[in-house]
């Protein structure tokens, strides 16, 4: 009983980890955004400059997926843990320490991709992070009082089996990285391929798990692991997904002001050139307009994400993968903002149209995955959506909200092929979209009142319904999800 006094709820370490993972996943774009404008400015051609740094942008995308996948694994492990002791807290800090080192390792790899030492640094960082996670898992299973009751009640044999499968799942990625380290000294291209393979770790785990089951004579159970239905049949709560997503959007919205603070505060010498502070600031008007348009875009993307997940009570692997893709493209917005502000007002070398197309294309990719998320949720609405969101009225207006950014961005992108579009136009459109969302909200409320007056018996109070399904902050009430399996290894994510 004395040990029980040293135990604490697991929520706070999870929230702290969500914040660290979201910050790390996002700030990796910051060094590239500063370097990109400098390199492209030297070229004086935006398209040529982007072509020369495409590899670094791809490395950022891969690194974002690796960090978000590490967060996914961290969330999966803590889904089994109800309480933490000092050992788990310290091991968790070890995970986060290695996570915070990832941006440096990423930048070294992006700058020197053919140097084996940069590959060793990157792989060692993520491999050690994985071993810390494995230590958390094994320590939790060695102390049943730390695990959730549903896992302990399954018996020692079942717990032993679950621990073995969980260990394999956690070890796959560190093993790939350890193999990559010596390979990088022989063939750097093969090392790159292994890094890409590490992103596909969930698929590798399925293959290994299926082989083990087939070797034990459970052929039917092993082959069932490859069914596509696994992508949408296994569900988990969205509590930590919301926290991670909020962190990404918050950091992206904050990063865009850093460049203005560094580069657009007039120095004394600048005032001597322009005469007054007002004239000096007016010289950078395009940058401030680009900041306003980008900030509004990020906030409205978060608003759409919030509106969707207000109705979503559980997630499957397919939905989680779409969410990661949406967040990854949102992570490109700081560099897009800087390029739009610097080149969107320049007519020479067709930089204007390219900058606007880059902006609109990134916003399109950051928003179109919301449609994929909502369609996925609608296809499995009995398991993923709150009952209050099953009505046609709410679903239609949610779909209309999600269509706004993809349509507007695609139209602007295509128009740029016909006529040059300055950055002021797309920034003005981005700011004006606030009015479109407000108008759509007013139309939604008006139609809802009309429906309520026509048939008041079929319009229950939304707040009352939602309160029945949001009994705890961690997600749906126990047993509240049809098809929701609380078993540790059966509810693991197969998302990338």
Coordinates of N, CA and C in Angstrom, one line a residue, residues 138-251:
X138 N 7.8 -2.1 -20.7 CA 8.2 -3.3 -19.9 C 8.0 -3.0 -18.4
X139 N 8.3 -1.8 -18.0 CA 8.2 -1.4 -16.6 C 6.7 -1.4 -16.2
X140 N 5.8 -0.9 -17.1 CA 4.4 -0.9 -16.7 C 3.9 -2.3 -16.6
X141 N 4.3 -3.2 -17.5 CA 3.8 -4.6 -17.4 C 4.4 -5.4 -16.2
X142 N 5.5 -4.9 -15.7 CA 6.1 -5.5 -14.5 C 5.4 -5.0 -13.2
X143 N 4.6 -4.0 -13.3 CA 3.9 -3.4 -12.2 C 2.4 -3.4 -12.6
X144 N 1.6 -4.4 -12.4 CA 0.2 -4.5 -12.8 C -0.6 -3.4 -12.2
X145 N -0.2 -2.8 -11.0 CA -1.0 -1.7 -10.5 C -0.9 -0.4 -11.3
X146 N 0.0 -0.4 -12.3 CA 0.1 0.8 -13.1 C -0.8 0.7 -14.4
X147 N -1.2 -0.6 -14.7 CA -2.0 -0.8 -15.9 C -3.5 -0.6 -15.6
X148 N -4.3 -0.4 -16.7 CA -5.7 -0.3 -16.5 C -6.3 -1.7 -16.2
X149 N -7.4 -1.6 -15.5 CA -8.0 -2.9 -14.9 C -8.3 -3.9 -16.0
X150 N -8.8 -3.4 -17.2 CA -9.2 -4.3 -18.2 C -8.1 -5.2 -18.7
X151 N -6.8 -4.7 -18.6 CA -5.7 -5.5 -19.0 C -5.3 -6.5 -18.0
X152 N -5.3 -6.1 -16.7 CA -4.9 -6.9 -15.6 C -5.9 -8.1 -15.4
X153 N -7.2 -7.8 -15.7 CA -8.2 -8.8 -15.5 C -8.2 -10.0 -16.5
X154 N -7.4 -9.8 -17.5 CA -7.3 -10.9 -18.6 C -6.5 -12.1 -18.2
X155 N -5.7 -12.0 -17.1 CA -4.9 -13.1 -16.6 C -3.5 -13.0 -17.0
X156 N -2.6 -13.8 -16.4 CA -1.2 -13.7 -16.6 C -0.8 -14.1 -18.0
X157 N -1.4 -15.2 -18.5 CA -1.0 -15.7 -19.8 C -1.3 -14.7 -20.9
X158 N -2.5 -14.2 -20.8 CA -2.9 -13.2 -21.8 C -2.0 -11.9 -21.7
X159 N -1.7 -11.5 -20.5 CA -0.8 -10.3 -20.4 C 0.6 -10.6 -20.9
X160 N 1.0 -11.8 -20.7 CA 2.4 -12.2 -21.2 C 2.4 -12.2 -22.8
X161 N 1.3 -12.7 -23.4 CA 1.2 -12.6 -24.8 C 1.1 -11.2 -25.3
X162 N 0.3 -10.4 -24.7 CA 0.2 -9.0 -25.1 C 1.5 -8.2 -24.9
X163 N 2.3 -8.5 -23.9 CA 3.6 -7.9 -23.7 C 4.5 -8.3 -24.8
X164 N 4.5 -9.5 -25.2 CA 5.4 -10.0 -26.3 C 5.1 -9.3 -27.6
X165 N 3.8 -9.2 -27.9 CA 3.4 -8.5 -29.2 C 3.7 -7.0 -29.1
X166 N 3.5 -6.4 -27.9 CA 3.7 -5.0 -27.8 C 5.2 -4.7 -27.9
X167 N 6.1 -5.6 -27.3 CA 7.5 -5.4 -27.4 C 8.0 -5.5 -28.9
X168 N 7.4 -6.4 -29.6 CA 7.8 -6.5 -31.1 C 7.4 -5.2 -31.8
X169 N 6.2 -4.7 -31.5 CA 5.8 -3.5 -32.2 C 6.7 -2.3 -31.9
X170 N 7.1 -2.2 -30.6 CA 8.0 -1.1 -30.2 C 9.4 -1.2 -30.8
X171 N 9.9 -2.5 -30.9 CA 11.3 -2.7 -31.2 C 11.5 -2.6 -32.7
X172 N 10.5 -2.7 -33.6 CA 10.7 -2.8 -35.0 C 11.5 -1.6 -35.5
X173 N 11.0 -0.4 -35.2 CA 11.7 0.8 -35.7 C 13.1 1.0 -35.2
X174 N 13.4 0.9 -33.9 CA 14.8 1.0 -33.4 C 15.7 0.0 -34.1
X175 N 15.2 -1.2 -34.4 CA 16.0 -2.2 -35.1 C 16.4 -1.8 -36.5
X176 N 15.4 -1.2 -37.2 CA 15.6 -0.7 -38.5 C 16.7 0.4 -38.5
X177 N 16.6 1.3 -37.5 CA 17.6 2.4 -37.4 C 19.0 1.8 -37.1
X178 N 19.0 0.9 -36.2 CA 20.3 0.3 -35.9 C 21.0 -0.4 -37.1
X179 N 20.2 -1.0 -37.9 CA 20.7 -1.6 -39.2 C 21.1 -0.5 -40.1
X180 N 20.4 0.6 -40.1 CA 20.8 1.7 -41.1 C 22.1 2.3 -40.8
X181 N 22.5 2.3 -39.5 CA 23.8 2.9 -39.1 C 25.0 2.3 -39.8
X182 N 25.2 1.0 -39.7 CA 26.4 0.4 -40.5 C 26.2 0.5 -42.0
X183 N 24.9 0.3 -42.4 CA 24.7 0.3 -43.9 C 25.0 1.7 -44.5
X184 N 24.9 2.8 -43.7 CA 25.2 4.1 -44.3 C 26.6 4.3 -44.7
X185 N 27.5 3.5 -44.0 CA 28.9 3.6 -44.4 C 29.3 2.8 -45.7
X186 N 28.4 1.9 -46.0 CA 28.5 1.1 -47.3 C 27.8 1.7 -48.4
X187 N 26.5 2.0 -48.3 CA 25.7 2.6 -49.3 C 24.7 3.6 -48.7
X188 N 24.9 4.9 -49.0 CA 24.0 5.9 -48.5 C 22.6 5.8 -49.0
X189 N 22.5 5.3 -50.3 CA 21.2 5.2 -50.9 C 20.4 4.1 -50.2
X190 N 21.0 3.0 -49.9 CA 20.3 1.9 -49.2 C 19.9 2.4 -47.8
X191 N 20.7 3.3 -47.2 CA 20.4 3.8 -45.9 C 19.1 4.7 -46.0
X192 N 19.0 5.5 -47.1 CA 17.9 6.3 -47.3 C 16.6 5.4 -47.4
X193 N 16.8 4.3 -48.2 CA 15.6 3.4 -48.4 C 15.2 2.8 -47.0
X194 N 16.1 2.5 -46.1 CA 15.7 2.0 -44.8 C 15.0 3.0 -44.0
X195 N 15.4 4.3 -44.1 CA 14.7 5.4 -43.4 C 13.3 5.5 -43.9
X196 N 13.1 5.4 -45.2 CA 11.7 5.4 -45.7 C 10.9 4.2 -45.2
X197 N 11.6 3.0 -45.1 CA 11.0 1.8 -44.7 C 10.6 1.9 -43.2
X198 N 11.3 2.7 -42.4 CA 10.9 2.9 -41.0 C 9.6 3.6 -40.9
X199 N 9.2 4.5 -41.9 CA 7.9 5.1 -41.9 C 6.8 4.1 -42.0
X200 N 7.1 3.0 -42.7 CA 6.1 1.9 -43.0 C 6.1 0.9 -41.9
X201 N 6.6 1.2 -40.7 CA 6.7 0.3 -39.6 C 5.4 -0.4 -39.2
X202 N 4.3 0.2 -39.2 CA 3.0 -0.5 -38.9 C 2.8 -1.7 -39.8
X203 N 3.1 -1.5 -41.1 CA 2.9 -2.6 -42.1 C 3.9 -3.7 -41.8
X204 N 5.1 -3.4 -41.4 CA 6.1 -4.4 -41.1 C 5.6 -5.2 -39.9
X205 N 5.1 -4.5 -38.9 CA 4.6 -5.2 -37.7 C 3.5 -6.1 -38.0
X206 N 2.6 -5.8 -38.9 CA 1.5 -6.7 -39.3 C 2.1 -7.9 -40.0
X207 N 3.1 -7.7 -40.8 CA 3.7 -8.9 -41.5 C 4.3 -9.8 -40.5
X208 N 5.1 -9.3 -39.5 CA 5.8 -10.1 -38.5 C 4.8 -10.8 -37.6
X209 N 3.7 -10.0 -37.2 CA 2.7 -10.6 -36.4 C 2.0 -11.7 -37.1
X210 N 1.7 -11.6 -38.4 CA 1.0 -12.6 -39.2 C 1.9 -13.8 -39.3
X211 N 3.2 -13.6 -39.5 CA 4.1 -14.8 -39.6 C 4.1 -15.6 -38.3
X212 N 4.2 -14.9 -37.2 CA 4.2 -15.5 -35.9 C 3.0 -16.4 -35.7
X213 N 1.8 -15.8 -36.0 CA 0.5 -16.5 -35.8 C 0.4 -17.7 -36.7
X214 N 0.9 -17.6 -37.9 CA 0.8 -18.7 -38.9 C 1.8 -19.8 -38.4
X215 N 2.9 -19.4 -37.9 CA 3.9 -20.4 -37.4 C 3.3 -21.2 -36.2
X216 N 2.4 -20.6 -35.4 CA 1.8 -21.2 -34.3 C 0.6 -22.0 -34.7
X217 N 0.3 -22.1 -36.0 CA -0.8 -22.8 -36.5 C -2.1 -22.0 -36.6
X218 N -2.1 -20.8 -36.2 CA -3.3 -19.9 -36.3 C -3.3 -19.2 -37.7
X219 N -3.4 -20.0 -38.7 CA -3.3 -19.5 -40.1 C -4.4 -18.5 -40.4
X220 N -5.7 -18.8 -40.1 CA -6.8 -18.0 -40.4 C -6.7 -16.6 -39.6
X221 N -6.3 -16.7 -38.4 CA -6.1 -15.5 -37.6 C -5.0 -14.6 -38.1
X222 N -3.9 -15.3 -38.6 CA -2.8 -14.5 -39.1 C -3.1 -13.9 -40.4
X223 N -3.8 -14.6 -41.3 CA -4.1 -14.0 -42.6 C -5.2 -12.8 -42.5
X224 N -6.0 -12.9 -41.4 CA -7.0 -11.9 -41.2 C -6.4 -10.5 -40.9
X225 N -5.1 -10.5 -40.5 CA -4.4 -9.2 -40.2 C -4.2 -8.4 -41.4
X226 N -4.2 -9.0 -42.6 CA -4.0 -8.2 -43.9 C -5.3 -7.7 -44.5
X227 N -6.4 -8.0 -43.9 CA -7.7 -7.5 -44.4 C -7.7 -5.9 -44.3
X228 N -8.2 -5.3 -45.3 CA -8.3 -3.8 -45.3 C -9.3 -3.3 -44.2
X229 N -10.1 -4.2 -43.8 CA -11.1 -3.8 -42.8 C -10.4 -3.4 -41.5
X230 N -9.2 -3.8 -41.3 CA -8.4 -3.4 -40.1 C -8.2 -1.9 -40.0
X231 N -8.1 -1.3 -41.2 CA -7.9 0.1 -41.2 C -9.0 1.0 -40.6
X232 N -10.2 0.4 -40.6 CA -11.3 1.2 -40.1 C -12.2 0.4 -39.1
X233 N -11.8 -0.8 -38.7 CA -12.6 -1.6 -37.8 C -12.1 -1.4 -36.3
X234 N -10.8 -1.1 -36.2 CA -10.2 -0.9 -34.8 C -10.2 0.5 -34.5
X235 N -10.8 0.9 -33.3 CA -11.0 2.3 -33.0 C -10.3 2.6 -31.6
X236 N -10.1 3.9 -31.4 CA -9.6 4.4 -30.2 C -10.1 5.8 -30.0
X237 N -10.0 6.3 -28.7 CA -10.5 7.7 -28.5 C -9.6 8.7 -29.1
X238 N -10.2 10.0 -29.2 CA -9.6 11.0 -30.0 C -9.0 12.1 -29.0
X239 N -8.9 11.8 -27.7 CA -8.5 12.9 -26.8 C -7.1 13.3 -27.0
X240 N -6.2 12.4 -27.2 CA -4.8 12.8 -27.4 C -4.6 13.3 -28.9
X241 N -5.3 12.8 -29.8 CA -5.2 13.3 -31.2 C -5.6 14.8 -31.2
X242 N -6.7 15.2 -30.5 CA -7.0 16.6 -30.4 C -5.9 17.4 -29.8
X243 N -5.3 16.9 -28.7 CA -4.2 17.7 -28.1 C -3.0 17.9 -29.0
X244 N -2.6 16.8 -29.7 CA -1.5 16.9 -30.6 C -1.8 17.8 -31.8
X245 N -3.0 17.7 -32.3 CA -3.4 18.6 -33.4 C -3.5 20.1 -33.0
X246 N -4.0 20.3 -31.8 CA -4.1 21.7 -31.3 C -2.7 22.3 -31.2
X247 N -1.7 21.5 -30.7 CA -0.4 21.9 -30.6 C 0.3 22.3 -31.9
X248 N 0.0 21.5 -32.9 CA 0.6 21.7 -34.2 C 0.1 23.0 -34.8
X249 N -1.2 23.2 -34.8 CA -1.8 24.5 -35.3 C -1.4 25.7 -34.5
X250 N -1.3 25.5 -33.2 CA -0.8 26.6 -32.3 C 0.6 27.1 -32.7
X251 N 1.5 26.1 -32.8 CA 2.9 26.4 -33.1 C 3.0 27.0 -34.5

